[in-house]
Amino acid sequence: VSVRAGILITGTEVLSGIIADRNGPWLSERLRERGVEVAEIVVVADRRDDMLAALRFMSRLDLVVTSGGLGPTADDLTAEVVADFTGRPLALDSELEARIWTILERMRSRWRNLDEDAIRASNRKQALVPDGATVLEPVGTAPGLVVPGAPTVVVLPGPPRELQPMWEVALETPALAEVLERAGTYEQRILRLFGIPESEIARSLREIEAAGVPIEQLEITTCLRRGEIEIATVFEPRAAEVYDAFEDAIRARHRDTLFSDDGSTVDDQVISALAGRTVAVAESCTGGLMSARLTERAGSSDYMLGGLVVYSNEAKIALAGVPAELIETHGAVSPPVAAALADGACERLGAAVGIGITGIAGPGGGTEEKPVGTVCLSVAVAGGERWDRTVLLPGDRQTIRERTTTVVMHGLRRMLREAAAVRRA
Amino acid sequence: VSVRAGILITGTEVLSGIIADRNGPWLSERLRERGVEVAEIVVVADRRDDMLAALRFMSRLDLVVTSGGLGPTADDLTAEVVADFTGRPLALDSELEARIWTILERMRSRWRNLDEDAIRASNRKQALVPDGATVLEPVGTAPGLVVPGAPTVVVLPGPPRELQPMWEVALETPALAEVLERAGTYEQRILRLFGIPESEIARSLREIEAAGVPIEQLEITTCLRRGEIEIATVFEPRAAEVYDAFEDAIRARHRDTLFSDDGSTVDDQVISALAGRTVAVAESCTGGLMSARLTERAGSSDYMLGGLVVYSNEAKIALAGVPAELIETHGAVSPPVAAALADGACERLGAAVGIGITGIAGPGGGTEEKPVGTVCLSVAVAGGERWDRTVLLPGDRQTIRERTTTVVMHGLRRMLREAAAVRRA
C-alpha cells in the first residue's frame, strides 16, 4: 500500500466515553474505499500537548484527517495546533472573517445575551488560517482546512452533518487530490451472507487461497454486522479477475447463504420483493422492534400498515385473535402461537403479509425445554404461502431482540422470492 | 492530575469502521471513575509496527490498557509486541498452558475439522508470558496480563464479555493497584436534566464560578445523551463541600429541569412511579420504538401490557378506536388524535395508563403549519389525570423518532409524580 493515513478525533466527551464517535469509523471507510490504508484512529481531549503529541506520532504517515475543535471557544484548539505542527504561522483571512460574520448575523437572534465584542472575537479566531492552507467553506459556522505537506493535514469540524459534506469538498482540493492519486484507483465490493458462522468464511478464505486464487492481491475484511456476515474487498483494477474468481468461489461454496453482491441490504431486498404489498406485525418478545425496523425508512407507509405489540397473553388473545386454547396447550412461545400471530396481524390490519413473533428474550423465563433465546417466527401471505421457523439465538436480551428482527427479514425475503419464482415458473 | 493513561484498541474490523468499539469508551469511564486522566484512545490494526509505534507514543503516560489481539491465530500479536515494548522476554508458562488446554478440550467438539497439532501450537502461543508479568486467568480462552513498569501495561482480550470481568480481576493485582493508588480516591456524581439547551448549562457553570464557587477543584463534563443533559463530576474527597455547593447552585437555577441526582435514569423513575400500574401504547410516527423502550428491561411484563403501532389512518381507526371524524377534522397529527390514541391504548389493552403518539418524522410529509418534527403526545390515566403536549423536535428521522420516546418518558414521569403529590396532599 502506497498511502497511509491517520485519523485524529478531538473532544473530551468522546474520550470520556460519554458520546460515541461517529466520525472515525466514517472517515476510515471513506479512506479505505480510496485505497488508503488507515494506520490508526486516535481520540484525544481538547488539550494542546496531547493533540500535538498525537500529530507528531502521525508524522510517519502520508495523510492526517482531524475532526473537531474548530468552534469559537477557548478549548477549540485544532487550527492553532495544526499550524504549530506544520510550522505554518496563522494569519487572519479578512474575507473569510466577513463570510463567517454573515453566517453569525443570521443566527444572532438565538444569542440575545451575548455581547457583540465576544462574538466578534470568536469570529476572528475562526478566520485564522495557517500559511498556504486551503480554506473549506463553513457548512455550519466553522471553516475547515487542507494543509499541504508531509503529512498533508485535512482539518474538519466535529458535527457529522458538517464533516461529511465538507469531506466531499476537501476531495476537490489539489493537495488532498494529489495524495489520493498516489493511492491509485481502487474498487470496493461487498458480499453479504446470512445463516453461517464467521469461522466457515475464514475456512473458505484459506481453502480458496490453497486452491490457487491469489487473494493476497485483494484486501479482504470480514465481519459480523447485525447478525449478518459482510465480506468487504478492496482491490486495484488490475486485480479485477482475481476478485471475480474469489467471488465465484464464495458463491459456489455459500450459494444458500450469500444474499447480496451489489451492496443491497436485506431491508432493501424485502422492500423491493414486497412489490407494493402491505405488511403488518404481531410481536411479543421484540416488543415493537420489528415494527420499528419496518418503519425506519422514509416512505415506509407505502408498505407498512402497523403492528400489534402483544406482550401479555391477554393482548395476544384480545388484539391478535390468538385462541386461548392454543396458548394453554402449546404455551405462549410455540410455533402454533407464532402462526396465529402472523394470521392475526394480516387479518386485524388487513395486510397482504403478516409477521408473528413470540419468544424468550431473557434473562429470566427460560426452561430446559425452551431456553432463553428460543424464538418462534412465522410469516404468512394472506391465503397463501407461509414460512415458519423456531430458532435458538445466542446473546443477551438486547442482542436476542435485535437479532430476531434480522432472522425475520431473511425469512420474509426468502418467502417472497420463492413465491415469486413459483409464480414465474 | 497525577496519573495519566492511554487505551490501545487493536483490531482491523474496528479500525475499518466495520464494527463499533465498545471497549475504549468502557475502559475510559472505568479509569475516569478512579481519578485517572485518559490522554488518548488509539485504535490500530493487527500490524506489528503500528502497534509498537502506538505503545511508544504512549510511553509518556503512567498506564496503558490494551484490548484485543490475544487469540490463537498468527495475527494476534499483542503479548509479543508488549514484551518487545517493555523489554521483557517471553517465556512459556507450562502450568498456564495446561489450564488453557483444559478449557480447549471442553470446546473441542466444535472443532471437528482442526487437527490436534494446530490446537496444541496455538495453545502454547497463548501461554507465552513476558518475564515478571502477572497472568489474568482466561474468561474465554485467552489469558490477560499485567506488566509492571513505567508505563504499567494491562493486556486484556477483545470481546467485551471477557474484557469487563477480567478488568475487575486486574484491579486486584499489585502492579495496577499501585498505579491507581497514586491517582488517589475520587468521588463521581451524575446530575441529569431534561428540557434545557446545553448552552444554558455552560452559562450556569460560568456564573457559578463567577459567584465564587471554586469549581476548578471539580472535573465537570457535560454532554447531551438521548436528549437529556448529563453533568458528570469527578472530585477528590477534600472537594466534597465544593461539589455540594455546585450541586446546590445547579439545583437552585434548574429546579424544573433537574430530574436525577442519584444516577437514576428517567426509565428507572417511570418504572418506580408506575408502582405496579400497567401501561399500554398507541403510536404512529415512532413505529414501535415507544413500546420497544418500555419492554427493554427484564421483567417489563410486570407493567407493560402491549402496544398498537397504528401507522395508517385505517389502523388508527380500527385498532385504537380513533373516531374517523377526528382525523378528518383535525388531521392525523393533532392533539385530539393523540388523546384518542392514549385513551384507545388504555381501553383496548385494559391498561391503567395509556400513551398516544402521532407526528411527522420526515423527511417528507411536513407542511408550513405542521413542519417535520411536529409530534403530538398524550398520556392518560384511565378515568383520571392526563398530560398532553405538542412539540417540535429537531434532527433527522431517526433522531425525531428516538427523541420522541424521551419526551414521552418525561411526560409520563411528571404526570405520575404530580398525581402522587396531589394524592398525598
Coordinates of N, CA, C and O in Angstrom, one line a residue, chain B residues 161-262:
Chain B
R161 N -17.4 -9.2 26.8 CA -17.8 -10.1 27.9 C -16.7 -10.8 28.5 O -16.8 -11.3 29.6
E162 N -15.5 -10.8 27.9 CA -14.3 -11.3 28.6 C -13.5 -10.1 29.2 O -13.0 -10.2 30.3
L163 N -13.4 -9.0 28.5 CA -12.7 -7.9 29.0 C -13.2 -7.3 30.3 O -12.4 -7.0 31.2
Q164 N -14.5 -7.2 30.4 CA -15.1 -6.5 31.5 C -14.9 -7.2 32.9 O -14.4 -6.7 33.8
P165 N -15.2 -8.6 32.9 CA -14.8 -9.3 34.2 C -13.3 -9.3 34.5 O -12.9 -9.3 35.6
M166 N -12.5 -9.4 33.4 CA -11.1 -9.5 33.6 C -10.5 -8.2 34.2 O -9.5 -8.2 34.9
W167 N -11.1 -7.1 33.8 CA -10.7 -5.8 34.3 C -10.8 -5.8 35.9 O -10.0 -5.3 36.6
E168 N -11.9 -6.3 36.3 CA -12.2 -6.4 37.8 C -11.1 -7.2 38.5 O -10.6 -6.9 39.6
V169 N -10.6 -8.3 37.8 CA -9.5 -9.1 38.4 C -8.2 -8.3 38.3 O -7.4 -8.4 39.3
A170 N -8.0 -7.6 37.2 CA -6.7 -6.8 37.1 C -6.6 -5.8 38.2 O -5.5 -5.6 38.7
L171 N -7.8 -5.3 38.7 CA -7.7 -4.3 39.7 C -7.1 -4.8 41.0 O -6.6 -4.0 41.8
E172 N -7.2 -6.1 41.2 CA -6.6 -6.7 42.4 C -5.1 -7.0 42.3 O -4.5 -7.4 43.3
T173 N -4.5 -6.8 41.2 CA -3.1 -7.1 41.1 C -2.3 -6.0 41.7 O -2.7 -4.8 41.6
P174 N -1.2 -6.3 42.3 CA -0.4 -5.3 43.0 C 0.1 -4.2 42.0 O 0.0 -3.0 42.4
A175 N 0.5 -4.5 40.8 CA 1.0 -3.5 39.9 C 0.0 -2.5 39.5 O 0.2 -1.3 39.6
L176 N -1.2 -2.9 39.2 CA -2.3 -2.0 38.8 C -2.8 -1.2 40.0 O -3.0 0.0 40.0
A177 N -2.9 -2.0 41.1 CA -3.4 -1.3 42.4 C -2.5 -0.2 42.8 O -2.9 0.9 43.2
E178 N -1.2 -0.4 42.6 CA -0.2 0.7 43.0 C -0.4 1.9 42.1 O -0.4 3.0 42.6
V179 N -0.6 1.7 40.8 CA -0.8 2.9 39.9 C -2.0 3.7 40.3 O -2.1 4.9 40.4
L180 N -3.1 2.9 40.5 CA -4.4 3.5 40.8 C -4.4 4.2 42.2 O -5.0 5.2 42.4
E181 N -3.6 3.7 43.1 CA -3.5 4.3 44.4 C -2.9 5.7 44.3 O -3.3 6.6 45.0
R182 N -1.9 5.8 43.4 CA -1.3 7.1 43.1 C -2.3 8.1 42.6 O -2.2 9.4 42.8
A183 N -3.4 7.6 42.0 CA -4.4 8.5 41.4 C -5.3 9.1 42.6 O -6.1 10.0 42.4
G184 N -5.2 8.4 43.7 CA -6.0 8.9 44.9 C -7.4 8.3 44.8 O -7.7 7.5 44.0
T185 N -8.2 8.8 45.7 CA -9.6 8.3 45.8 C -10.5 9.4 45.2 O -10.2 10.6 45.5
Y186 N -11.4 9.0 44.4 CA -12.3 10.0 43.8 C -13.7 9.7 44.0 O -14.1 8.5 44.1
E187 N -14.5 10.7 44.0 CA -16.0 10.5 44.0 C -16.5 10.9 42.6 O -16.0 11.7 42.0
Q188 N -17.6 10.2 42.2 CA -18.2 10.6 41.0 C -19.7 10.8 41.2 O -20.4 10.0 41.9
R189 N -20.3 11.9 40.7 CA -21.7 12.2 40.8 C -22.2 12.5 39.4 O -21.5 13.1 38.6
I190 N -23.5 12.2 39.2 CA -24.1 12.5 37.9 C -25.4 13.2 38.2 O -26.3 12.8 39.0
L191 N -25.6 14.4 37.5 CA -26.9 15.1 37.5 C -27.5 15.0 36.1 O -26.7 15.1 35.2
R192 N -28.8 14.8 36.1 CA -29.4 14.7 34.7 C -30.5 15.7 34.7 O -31.3 15.9 35.6
L193 N -30.6 16.4 33.5 CA -31.6 17.5 33.3 C -32.3 17.2 32.0 O -31.7 16.6 31.1
F194 N -33.5 17.7 31.9 CA -34.3 17.5 30.7 C -35.0 18.8 30.4 O -35.6 19.4 31.2
G195 N -35.0 19.1 29.1 CA -35.8 20.3 28.6 C -35.0 21.6 28.7 O -35.6 22.6 29.0
I196 N -33.7 21.6 28.5 CA -32.9 22.8 28.6 C -31.8 22.7 27.6 O -31.2 21.6 27.5
P197 N -31.4 23.8 26.9 CA -30.3 23.7 26.0 C -29.0 23.6 26.7 O -28.8 24.1 27.8
E198 N -28.0 22.9 26.0 CA -26.7 22.7 26.7 C -26.0 24.1 26.9 O -25.3 24.2 27.9
S199 N -26.3 25.1 26.1 CA -25.7 26.4 26.3 C -26.1 27.0 27.6 O -25.3 27.8 28.2
E200 N -27.3 26.7 28.1 CA -27.7 27.2 29.4 C -26.9 26.7 30.5 O -26.6 27.4 31.5
I201 N -26.5 25.4 30.4 CA -25.7 24.8 31.4 C -24.3 25.4 31.4 O -23.7 25.7 32.4
A202 N -23.8 25.6 30.2 CA -22.5 26.3 30.1 C -22.5 27.6 30.7 O -21.6 28.0 31.4
R203 N -23.6 28.4 30.5 CA -23.7 29.7 31.1 C -23.7 29.6 32.7 O -23.1 30.3 33.4
S204 N -24.5 28.6 33.2 CA -24.6 28.4 34.6 C -23.2 28.1 35.2 O -22.9 28.6 36.3
L205 N -22.4 27.3 34.5 CA -21.1 26.9 35.0 C -20.3 28.2 35.2 O -19.6 28.4 36.2
R206 N -20.3 29.1 34.1 CA -19.6 30.3 34.2 C -20.0 31.2 35.4 O -19.2 31.7 36.1
E207 N -21.4 31.3 35.5 CA -21.9 32.2 36.5 C -21.7 31.6 37.9 O -21.4 32.4 38.9
I208 N -21.7 30.3 38.1 CA -21.5 29.7 39.4 C -20.0 29.9 39.8 O -19.7 30.3 40.9
E209 N -19.1 29.8 38.8 CA -17.7 30.1 39.1 C -17.5 31.6 39.5 O -16.8 31.9 40.4
A210 N -18.2 32.5 38.7 CA -18.1 33.9 39.0 C -18.6 34.3 40.3 O -18.1 35.2 41.0
A211 N -19.6 33.5 40.8 CA -20.2 33.7 42.1 C -19.3 33.2 43.3 O -19.7 33.3 44.4
G212 N -18.2 32.6 42.9 CA -17.2 32.3 44.0 C -17.1 30.8 44.3 O -16.4 30.4 45.2
V213 N -17.9 30.0 43.7 CA -17.7 28.5 43.9 C -16.5 28.0 43.2 O -16.4 28.2 41.9
P214 N -15.5 27.5 43.9 CA -14.2 27.2 43.2 C -14.3 25.9 42.4 O -13.7 24.8 42.7
I215 N -15.1 25.9 41.3 CA -15.4 24.7 40.6 C -14.1 24.2 39.8 O -14.2 23.1 39.3
E216 N -13.0 24.9 39.8 CA -11.8 24.3 39.2 C -11.3 23.1 40.0 O -10.5 22.3 39.5
Q217 N -11.8 22.9 41.3 CA -11.5 21.8 42.0 C -12.3 20.5 41.6 O -12.1 19.4 42.1
L218 N -13.3 20.7 40.7 CA -14.1 19.6 40.3 C -13.8 19.4 38.8 O -13.4 20.3 38.1
E219 N -13.8 18.1 38.4 CA -13.7 17.8 36.9 C -15.1 17.6 36.4 O -15.7 16.5 36.6
I220 N -15.6 18.6 35.7 CA -17.0 18.5 35.3 C -17.1 18.3 33.8 O -16.4 18.9 33.0
T221 N -17.9 17.3 33.4 CA -18.1 17.0 32.0 C -19.6 17.1 31.7 O -20.4 16.4 32.4
T222 N -20.0 17.9 30.7 CA -21.5 17.9 30.4 C -21.6 17.4 29.0 O -20.8 17.6 28.2
C223 N -22.7 16.7 28.8 CA -23.0 16.2 27.5 C -24.5 15.9 27.3 O -25.2 15.8 28.2
L224 N -24.8 15.9 26.0 CA -26.2 15.6 25.6 C -26.3 14.2 25.3 O -25.5 13.6 24.5
R225 N -27.1 13.4 26.0 CA -27.2 12.0 25.8 C -28.7 11.6 25.7 O -29.4 11.8 26.7
R226 N -29.1 11.1 24.6 CA -30.5 10.6 24.4 C -31.5 11.8 24.7 O -32.6 11.5 25.2
G227 N -31.1 13.0 24.3 CA -32.0 14.1 24.5 C -32.0 14.8 25.9 O -32.6 15.7 26.2
E228 N -31.2 14.2 26.8 CA -31.0 14.7 28.1 C -29.6 15.3 28.3 O -28.7 14.9 27.6
I229 N -29.5 16.2 29.3 CA -28.1 16.7 29.6 C -27.6 16.0 30.8 O -28.4 15.9 31.8
E230 N -26.4 15.5 30.7 CA -25.8 14.8 31.8 C -24.6 15.6 32.3 O -23.8 16.0 31.5
I231 N -24.6 15.9 33.6 CA -23.4 16.6 34.2 C -22.7 15.6 35.1 O -23.2 15.3 36.1
A232 N -21.6 15.1 34.6 CA -20.8 14.1 35.4 C -19.6 14.8 36.0 O -18.9 15.5 35.3
T233 N -19.5 14.6 37.3 CA -18.4 15.3 38.0 C -17.6 14.4 38.8 O -18.1 13.5 39.5
V234 N -16.3 14.5 38.7 CA -15.3 13.7 39.5 C -14.6 14.6 40.4 O -14.2 15.7 40.0
F235 N -14.4 14.3 41.7 CA -13.7 15.2 42.6 C -13.0 14.4 43.7 O -13.4 13.3 44.0
E236 N -12.0 15.0 44.3 CA -11.3 14.4 45.4 C -12.2 14.6 46.7 O -12.9 15.6 46.8
P237 N -12.1 13.7 47.6 CA -12.9 13.8 48.8 C -12.8 15.2 49.5 O -13.8 15.7 50.0
R238 N -11.6 15.8 49.5 CA -11.5 17.1 50.1 C -12.3 18.2 49.4 O -12.5 19.3 50.0
A239 N -12.8 17.9 48.2 CA -13.6 18.9 47.5 C -15.1 18.6 47.6 O -15.9 19.2 46.9
A240 N -15.4 17.8 48.6 CA -16.8 17.4 48.7 C -17.7 18.6 49.0 O -18.8 18.7 48.4
E241 N -17.2 19.5 49.8 CA -18.1 20.7 50.0 C -18.2 21.6 48.8 O -19.3 22.2 48.6
V242 N -17.2 21.7 48.0 CA -17.3 22.4 46.8 C -18.3 21.8 45.9 O -19.2 22.5 45.3
Y243 N -18.3 20.4 45.8 CA -19.3 19.8 45.0 C -20.7 20.1 45.5 O -21.6 20.4 44.7
D244 N -20.9 20.0 46.8 CA -22.2 20.2 47.4 C -22.7 21.6 47.0 O -23.9 21.8 46.6
A245 N -21.8 22.6 47.1 CA -22.2 24.0 46.7 C -22.5 24.1 45.3 O -23.5 24.8 44.9
F246 N -21.8 23.4 44.4 CA -22.0 23.3 43.0 C -23.4 22.7 42.7 O -24.2 23.3 42.0
E247 N -23.7 21.6 43.3 CA -24.9 20.9 43.1 C -26.1 21.8 43.6 O -27.1 21.9 42.9
D248 N -25.9 22.4 44.7 CA -27.0 23.3 45.2 C -27.3 24.5 44.2 O -28.4 24.8 44.0
A249 N -26.2 25.0 43.7 CA -26.3 26.1 42.7 C -27.1 25.7 41.5 O -27.9 26.4 40.9
I250 N -26.7 24.5 41.0 CA -27.4 23.9 39.8 C -28.9 23.7 40.1 O -29.8 24.0 39.3
R251 N -29.1 23.1 41.3 CA -30.5 22.9 41.7 C -31.3 24.2 41.8 O -32.4 24.2 41.3
A252 N -30.7 25.2 42.4 CA -31.4 26.5 42.5 C -31.8 27.1 41.2 O -32.8 27.6 41.0
R253 N -30.8 26.9 40.2 CA -31.1 27.5 38.9 C -32.0 26.7 38.0 O -32.6 27.2 37.1
H254 N -31.9 25.4 38.2 CA -32.6 24.5 37.2 C -33.5 23.5 37.9 O -33.6 22.3 37.5
R255 N -34.2 24.0 38.9 CA -35.1 23.1 39.7 C -36.1 22.4 38.8 O -36.4 21.2 39.0
D256 N -36.6 23.1 37.8 CA -37.7 22.5 36.9 C -37.2 21.4 36.0 O -37.9 20.6 35.5
T257 N -35.9 21.5 35.7 CA -35.4 20.6 34.6 C -34.5 19.5 35.2 O -34.3 18.5 34.6
L258 N -34.0 19.7 36.4 CA -33.1 18.7 37.1 C -34.0 17.5 37.5 O -34.9 17.7 38.3
F259 N -33.8 16.3 37.0 CA -34.7 15.2 37.4 C -34.0 14.1 38.1 O -34.6 13.2 38.7
S260 N -32.7 14.1 38.1 CA -32.0 13.0 38.8 C -30.7 13.4 39.4 O -29.8 14.1 38.7
D261 N -30.4 13.1 40.6 CA -29.2 13.4 41.3 C -28.5 12.2 41.9 O -27.6 12.2 42.7
D262 N -29.1 11.0 41.6 CA -28.7 9.8 42.3 C -28.3 8.7 41.3 O -28.2 7.5 41.6

